[in-house]
Amino acid sequence: MISLSYFEPETRSWQQISFSKLPAKIPADARVWLNLTDATADETLQVLQRFAIEPTLAEDFSRQRHPPKLEAQSNFTLLILRGYADADFSEYTASAQVNILYSQNILISRLHCHNPQLLAQLTPLIQPGQSIAIAEWVKQMVLAVSGSYLEKLINFEDEQSELEDVMLHRGSDEQMASIMRYRSVLRKINRNLAYQKDIFSDAIYEQQNPLLRHFSDTEIRDFYEKFERLHSMTDLYYDQLSDLVEGYLSTTSHQINERMKVLTIVSTIFIPLTFIAGIYGMNFVYMPELHIANGYFMVLIAMALGGIGGLIWFKIRGWW
């Protein structure tokens, strides 16, 4: 279903009309918002053909999953953004995909978002009786996308601090599994933020960038700084989690080495004693030591001295 909101400049009012009743020639001071979120593939194609959208832009716009992108034709600009729709970083189900085509007075949007709260933030706000610039709607969407990451990253800072304290005192495999999940999610959203940061970074230095049609240098730089800050935060958190993993593995390895050292010392002490016991456990008829009256006690004393001597030697060498 195509949802079409039309601002009539003469009556200065917003109307919900069907796509078939859209004027063939839209006045410059009119505003049109076509929401294709619930539209079928045929309806989407019908709208894109109506506004003569180039095939490459139409194909990218129609996709449910596409990396963030900025592209333009003579009168329309395609902007694809990805927001973060999950409650936290413990799992990553799917990004909030924002596909928009816009011109001076027309906005065509297609949103894919499973989070109702974020979906509401991404939906343009219509003020009764007021004509709003299409660029303001686009700006609202860009800020909503960046805000979907910022809130989660700020909350994650406290959670990561707790993880650091736990791993420092009593780290476990459960915490390690949580850290690995967090790292996986951060790595995925880091890619999205890198794409989006580059979109606005290029606009700062390109004189003919499509964003300059509707936004000032200050606004574009503000967009870039927001996504650059988010990208830096994900890099920082990812590196800190990596340090926690390396620290936990180093601690675990050290503990294993300590246990192996104890086992090695015990083995080294008892190997000679086992050798002596093995010799006198052989069933030969002629063994002269077996007939010595105090032979049993002498062997025990020799074994005890050998064990104590080995411990003293380890202590002198600093191995124990």
Short mmCIF file of C-alpha atoms in Angstrom, two decimals:
data_model
loop_
_atom_site.label_atom_id
_atom_site.label_comp_id
_atom_site.label_asym_id
_atom_site.label_seq_id
_atom_site.Cartn_x
_atom_site.Cartn_y
_atom_site.Cartn_z
CA MET A 1 0.00 0.00 0.00
CA ILE A 2 1.25 3.45 -0.96
CA SER A 3 0.81 6.09 1.71
CA LEU A 4 0.83 9.54 0.12
CA SER A 5 0.77 12.84 2.02
CA TYR A 6 0.30 15.95 -0.11
CA PHE A 7 0.62 19.55 1.02
CA GLU A 8 -1.75 21.71 -0.98
CA PRO A 9 -0.18 25.21 -1.23
CA GLU A 10 -3.49 26.95 -1.94
CA THR A 11 -5.33 25.62 1.11
CA ARG A 12 -2.09 25.21 3.09
CA SER A 13 -3.23 21.84 4.40
CA TRP A 14 -1.97 18.27 4.33
CA GLN A 15 -4.09 15.69 2.59
CA GLN A 16 -3.96 11.91 2.40
CA ILE A 17 -4.66 11.13 -1.24
CA SER A 18 -4.29 8.12 -3.49
CA PHE A 19 -1.35 7.89 -5.84
CA SER A 20 -3.62 8.09 -8.88
CA LYS A 21 -4.84 11.55 -7.79
CA LEU A 22 -1.36 13.04 -7.56
CA PRO A 23 -1.13 16.04 -9.94
CA ALA A 24 0.80 15.40 -13.12
CA LYS A 25 2.79 18.57 -12.52
CA ILE A 26 3.57 19.23 -8.88
CA PRO A 27 3.81 22.93 -7.94
CA ALA A 28 7.16 24.09 -6.63
CA ASP A 29 5.68 25.16 -3.29
CA ALA A 30 3.81 21.86 -2.80
CA ARG A 31 5.21 19.04 -0.69
CA VAL A 32 4.83 15.32 -1.39
CA TRP A 33 5.77 12.43 0.87
CA LEU A 34 5.34 8.91 -0.45
CA ASN A 35 5.78 6.26 2.22
CA LEU A 36 6.52 2.93 0.49
CA THR A 37 7.29 0.94 3.64
CA ASP A 38 4.17 -1.21 3.18
CA ALA A 39 4.05 -0.98 -0.61
CA THR A 40 4.34 -4.02 -2.85
CA ALA A 41 7.12 -4.43 -5.39
CA ASP A 42 4.76 -3.47 -8.23
CA GLU A 43 3.57 -0.37 -6.38
CA THR A 44 7.15 0.66 -5.65
CA LEU A 45 8.08 0.23 -9.30
CA GLN A 46 5.04 2.27 -10.34
CA VAL A 47 6.11 5.19 -8.13
CA LEU A 48 9.73 5.09 -9.27
CA GLN A 49 8.68 5.06 -12.92
CA ARG A 50 6.29 7.95 -12.29
CA PHE A 51 9.19 10.15 -11.17
CA ALA A 52 11.61 8.82 -13.83
CA ILE A 53 14.07 7.38 -11.33
CA GLU A 54 17.09 5.88 -13.06
CA PRO A 55 17.20 2.04 -13.03
CA THR A 56 20.37 1.83 -10.92
CA LEU A 57 18.93 4.14 -8.26
CA ALA A 58 15.58 2.37 -8.39
CA GLU A 59 17.22 -1.02 -7.88
CA ASP A 60 19.25 0.16 -4.88
CA PHE A 61 16.25 1.95 -3.37
CA SER A 62 14.07 -1.18 -3.65
CA ARG A 63 16.51 -3.43 -1.84
CA GLN A 64 15.75 -4.35 1.75
CA ARG A 65 19.44 -4.78 2.56
CA HIS A 66 22.03 -2.48 1.05
CA PRO A 67 25.17 -0.84 2.47
CA PRO A 68 24.89 2.88 3.25
CA LYS A 69 25.15 4.83 0.05
CA LEU A 70 24.78 8.28 -1.52
CA GLU A 71 24.03 8.68 -5.23
CA ALA A 72 22.19 11.22 -7.35
CA GLN A 73 20.63 11.87 -10.70
CA SER A 74 19.62 15.21 -12.18
CA ASN A 75 16.77 15.97 -9.78
CA PHE A 76 16.65 13.17 -7.18
CA THR A 77 19.17 12.09 -4.56
CA LEU A 78 19.32 8.56 -3.15
CA LEU A 79 20.46 8.22 0.46
CA ILE A 80 20.62 4.84 2.20
CA LEU A 81 21.40 4.75 5.92
CA ARG A 82 21.48 2.07 8.59
CA GLY A 83 20.40 2.60 12.18
CA TYR A 84 20.76 0.29 15.19
CA ALA A 85 17.40 -1.23 16.09
CA ASP A 86 18.24 -3.70 18.90
CA ALA A 87 17.92 -2.93 22.60
CA ASP A 88 21.63 -3.41 23.38
CA PHE A 89 24.81 -5.00 22.03
CA SER A 90 24.17 -8.50 23.42
CA GLU A 91 22.71 -9.55 20.07
CA TYR A 92 22.43 -8.26 16.53
CA THR A 93 19.30 -9.20 14.61
CA ALA A 94 19.05 -6.70 11.76
CA SER A 95 19.80 -3.06 11.04
CA ALA A 96 17.14 -0.43 10.59
CA GLN A 97 17.38 0.22 6.87
CA VAL A 98 16.46 3.75 5.73
CA ASN A 99 16.04 4.16 1.96
CA ILE A 100 15.06 7.65 0.80
CA LEU A 101 14.82 9.39 -2.54
CA TYR A 102 14.30 13.12 -2.30
CA SER A 103 14.23 16.27 -4.37
CA GLN A 104 13.34 19.89 -3.59
CA ASN A 105 9.70 19.12 -2.81
CA ILE A 106 9.32 15.32 -2.98
CA LEU A 107 10.33 12.66 -0.47
CA ILE A 108 10.04 8.94 -1.23
CA SER A 109 10.88 6.75 1.76
CA ARG A 110 11.07 3.03 2.43
CA LEU A 111 11.87 1.98 6.01
CA HIS A 112 12.73 -1.50 7.25
CA CYS A 113 12.82 -1.46 11.05
CA HIS A 114 11.62 -4.02 13.63
CA ASN A 115 11.90 -1.52 16.50
CA PRO A 116 8.63 0.47 16.80
CA GLN A 117 10.24 3.26 18.83
CA LEU A 118 13.03 3.82 16.30
CA LEU A 119 10.56 3.51 13.43
CA ALA A 120 8.55 6.37 14.94
CA GLN A 121 11.70 8.50 15.18
CA LEU A 122 12.55 7.80 11.54
CA THR A 123 9.06 8.68 10.31
CA PRO A 124 8.77 12.31 9.12
CA LEU A 125 6.63 14.54 11.30
CA ILE A 126 3.79 16.38 9.60
CA GLN A 127 2.68 19.64 11.20
CA PRO A 128 -0.93 20.49 10.25
CA GLY A 129 -1.08 23.67 8.19
CA GLN A 130 2.70 23.97 7.91
CA SER A 131 4.87 23.34 4.88
CA ILE A 132 8.20 21.87 5.90
CA ALA A 133 11.30 21.69 3.75
CA ILE A 134 12.10 18.17 2.53
CA ALA A 135 15.68 18.71 3.68
CA GLU A 136 14.40 19.05 7.26
CA TRP A 137 12.79 15.63 7.04
CA VAL A 138 16.00 14.14 5.68
CA LYS A 139 17.95 15.85 8.48
CA GLN A 140 15.52 14.39 11.03
CA MET A 141 16.16 10.89 9.65
CA VAL A 142 19.95 11.33 9.68
CA LEU A 143 19.87 12.50 13.30
CA ALA A 144 17.55 9.63 14.26
CA VAL A 145 19.96 7.13 12.69
CA SER A 146 22.97 8.58 14.54
CA GLY A 147 20.97 8.76 17.77
CA SER A 148 20.06 5.08 17.53
CA TYR A 149 23.76 4.26 17.98
CA LEU A 150 24.67 6.98 20.47
CA GLU A 151 22.19 5.97 23.17
CA LYS A 152 23.31 2.32 23.07
CA LEU A 153 27.01 3.24 23.10
CA ILE A 154 26.60 5.52 26.12
CA ASN A 155 24.74 2.78 28.03
CA PHE A 156 27.34 0.23 27.00
CA GLU A 157 30.13 2.23 28.64
CA ASP A 158 28.82 1.39 32.13
CA GLU A 159 28.28 -2.24 31.20
CA GLN A 160 31.81 -2.52 29.89
CA SER A 161 33.20 -1.03 33.11
CA GLU A 162 31.38 -3.73 35.09
CA LEU A 163 32.79 -6.38 32.76
CA GLU A 164 36.31 -5.06 33.34
CA ASP A 165 35.87 -5.27 37.12
CA VAL A 166 34.47 -8.81 36.93
CA MET A 167 37.20 -10.02 34.57
CA LEU A 168 39.87 -8.49 36.79
CA HIS A 169 38.76 -10.33 39.94
CA ARG A 170 36.88 -13.47 38.91
CA GLY A 171 36.72 -13.85 35.16
CA SER A 172 34.88 -16.84 33.81
CA ASP A 173 34.00 -18.47 30.51
CA GLU A 174 30.51 -16.94 30.69
CA GLN A 175 31.95 -13.43 30.77
CA MET A 176 34.28 -14.41 27.94
CA ALA A 177 31.30 -15.54 25.85
CA SER A 178 29.56 -12.21 26.53
CA ILE A 179 32.65 -10.28 25.50
CA MET A 180 32.94 -12.26 22.27
CA ARG A 181 29.29 -11.51 21.44
CA TYR A 182 29.82 -7.80 22.14
CA ARG A 183 32.91 -7.75 19.93
CA SER A 184 31.01 -9.39 17.08
CA VAL A 185 28.19 -6.83 17.28
CA LEU A 186 30.58 -3.88 17.56
CA ARG A 187 32.51 -5.10 14.53
CA LYS A 188 29.31 -5.24 12.46
CA ILE A 189 28.03 -1.81 13.43
CA ASN A 190 31.52 -0.38 13.00
CA ARG A 191 31.30 -1.23 9.30
CA ASN A 192 27.94 0.56 9.00
CA LEU A 193 29.28 3.63 10.76
CA ALA A 194 32.40 3.67 8.59
CA TYR A 195 30.27 3.73 5.43
CA GLN A 196 28.06 6.51 6.79
CA LYS A 197 30.99 8.53 8.06
CA ASP A 198 32.58 8.37 4.60
CA ILE A 199 29.36 9.57 2.95
CA PHE A 200 29.48 12.85 4.85
CA SER A 201 33.27 13.05 4.84
CA ASP A 202 33.30 13.05 1.03
CA ALA A 203 30.61 15.74 0.99
CA ILE A 204 32.86 18.10 2.94
CA TYR A 205 35.56 18.11 0.26
CA GLU A 206 33.57 17.55 -2.96
CA GLN A 207 32.25 20.76 -4.50
CA GLN A 208 29.58 18.95 -6.56
CA ASN A 209 28.39 16.57 -3.86
CA PRO A 210 24.60 15.85 -4.00
CA LEU A 211 24.19 16.72 -0.33
CA LEU A 212 25.17 20.30 -1.06
CA ARG A 213 21.92 20.73 -2.98
CA HIS A 214 19.92 20.84 0.23
CA PHE A 215 22.36 21.19 3.14
CA SER A 216 24.91 23.78 4.15
CA ASP A 217 28.57 23.02 4.83
CA THR A 218 27.92 23.43 8.56
CA GLU A 219 25.11 20.86 8.55
CA ILE A 220 27.12 18.34 6.56
CA ARG A 221 30.10 18.80 8.86
CA ASP A 222 27.79 18.25 11.84
CA PHE A 223 26.54 14.98 10.29
CA TYR A 224 30.12 13.88 9.68
CA GLU A 225 31.24 14.69 13.22
CA LYS A 226 28.36 12.71 14.70
CA PHE A 227 29.16 9.56 12.72
CA GLU A 228 32.91 10.02 13.12
CA ARG A 229 32.44 10.20 16.90
CA LEU A 230 30.27 7.08 16.87
CA HIS A 231 32.82 5.26 14.74
CA SER A 232 35.62 6.24 17.13
CA MET A 233 33.59 5.05 20.12
CA THR A 234 32.98 1.63 18.57
CA ASP A 235 36.70 1.37 17.74
CA LEU A 236 37.57 2.25 21.34
CA TYR A 237 35.12 -0.21 22.88
CA TYR A 238 36.19 -2.97 20.52
CA ASP A 239 39.86 -2.43 21.41
CA GLN A 240 39.06 -2.41 25.14
CA LEU A 241 37.13 -5.68 24.84
CA SER A 242 40.03 -7.14 22.89
CA ASP A 243 42.35 -6.13 25.73
CA LEU A 244 40.03 -7.89 28.20
CA VAL A 245 40.14 -11.05 26.10
CA GLU A 246 43.93 -10.96 25.85
CA GLY A 247 44.24 -10.25 29.59
CA TYR A 248 41.93 -13.14 30.47
CA LEU A 249 43.82 -15.52 28.15
CA SER A 250 47.16 -14.38 29.60
CA THR A 251 45.91 -14.89 33.16
CA THR A 252 44.50 -18.30 32.31
CA SER A 253 47.74 -19.29 30.58
CA HIS A 254 49.74 -18.16 33.61
CA GLN A 255 47.54 -20.21 35.93
CA ILE A 256 47.97 -23.28 33.73
CA ASN A 257 51.74 -22.77 33.70
CA GLU A 258 51.79 -22.58 37.50
CA ARG A 259 49.86 -25.84 37.76
CA MET A 260 52.12 -27.49 35.22
CA LYS A 261 55.16 -26.33 37.17
CA VAL A 262 53.84 -28.01 40.33
CA LEU A 263 53.08 -31.21 38.42
CA THR A 264 56.56 -31.13 36.85
CA ILE A 265 58.24 -30.74 40.25
CA VAL A 266 56.20 -33.59 41.71
CA SER A 267 56.97 -35.78 38.70
CA THR A 268 60.69 -34.95 38.85
CA ILE A 269 60.82 -35.87 42.56
CA PHE A 270 58.96 -39.15 42.23
CA ILE A 271 60.52 -40.47 39.02
CA PRO A 272 63.80 -41.50 40.80
CA LEU A 273 61.81 -42.92 43.71
CA THR A 274 59.68 -44.93 41.31
CA PHE A 275 62.87 -46.14 39.64
CA ILE A 276 64.25 -47.44 42.96
CA ALA A 277 60.94 -49.05 43.86
CA GLY A 278 60.83 -50.68 40.44
CA ILE A 279 64.30 -52.16 40.85
CA TYR A 280 63.52 -53.79 44.18
CA GLY A 281 60.13 -54.91 42.94
CA MET A 282 61.70 -57.28 40.38
CA ASN A 283 61.24 -60.98 41.10
CA PHE A 284 64.82 -62.26 40.71
CA VAL A 285 65.98 -65.09 43.00
CA TYR A 286 69.45 -63.66 43.54
CA MET A 287 69.19 -60.10 44.90
CA PRO A 288 71.85 -59.65 47.66
CA GLU A 289 70.22 -56.48 49.08
CA LEU A 290 67.11 -58.43 49.99
CA HIS A 291 69.05 -60.37 52.64
CA ILE A 292 70.36 -57.27 54.46
CA ALA A 293 68.63 -57.02 57.83
CA ASN A 294 68.10 -53.23 57.65
CA GLY A 295 67.87 -53.03 53.84
CA TYR A 296 64.22 -51.95 53.83
CA PHE A 297 64.90 -49.00 56.14
CA MET A 298 68.08 -48.05 54.29
CA VAL A 299 66.21 -47.85 50.97
CA LEU A 300 63.41 -45.77 52.54
CA ILE A 301 65.97 -43.37 53.99
CA ALA A 302 67.76 -43.14 50.62
CA MET A 303 64.48 -42.43 48.87
CA ALA A 304 63.55 -39.78 51.44
CA LEU A 305 66.95 -38.10 51.12
CA GLY A 306 66.65 -38.17 47.33
CA GLY A 307 63.22 -36.50 47.43
CA ILE A 308 64.30 -33.85 49.95
CA GLY A 309 67.51 -33.24 47.99
CA GLY A 310 65.48 -32.66 44.83
CA LEU A 311 63.25 -30.10 46.58
CA ILE A 312 66.28 -28.26 47.95
CA TRP A 313 67.84 -28.19 44.48
CA PHE A 314 64.64 -26.68 42.97
CA LYS A 315 64.56 -24.06 45.72
CA ILE A 316 68.20 -23.08 45.17
CA ARG A 317 67.62 -22.73 41.44
CA GLY A 318 64.51 -20.60 42.00
CA TRP A 319 62.25 -23.03 40.20
CA TRP A 320 59.98 -23.38 43.20
#
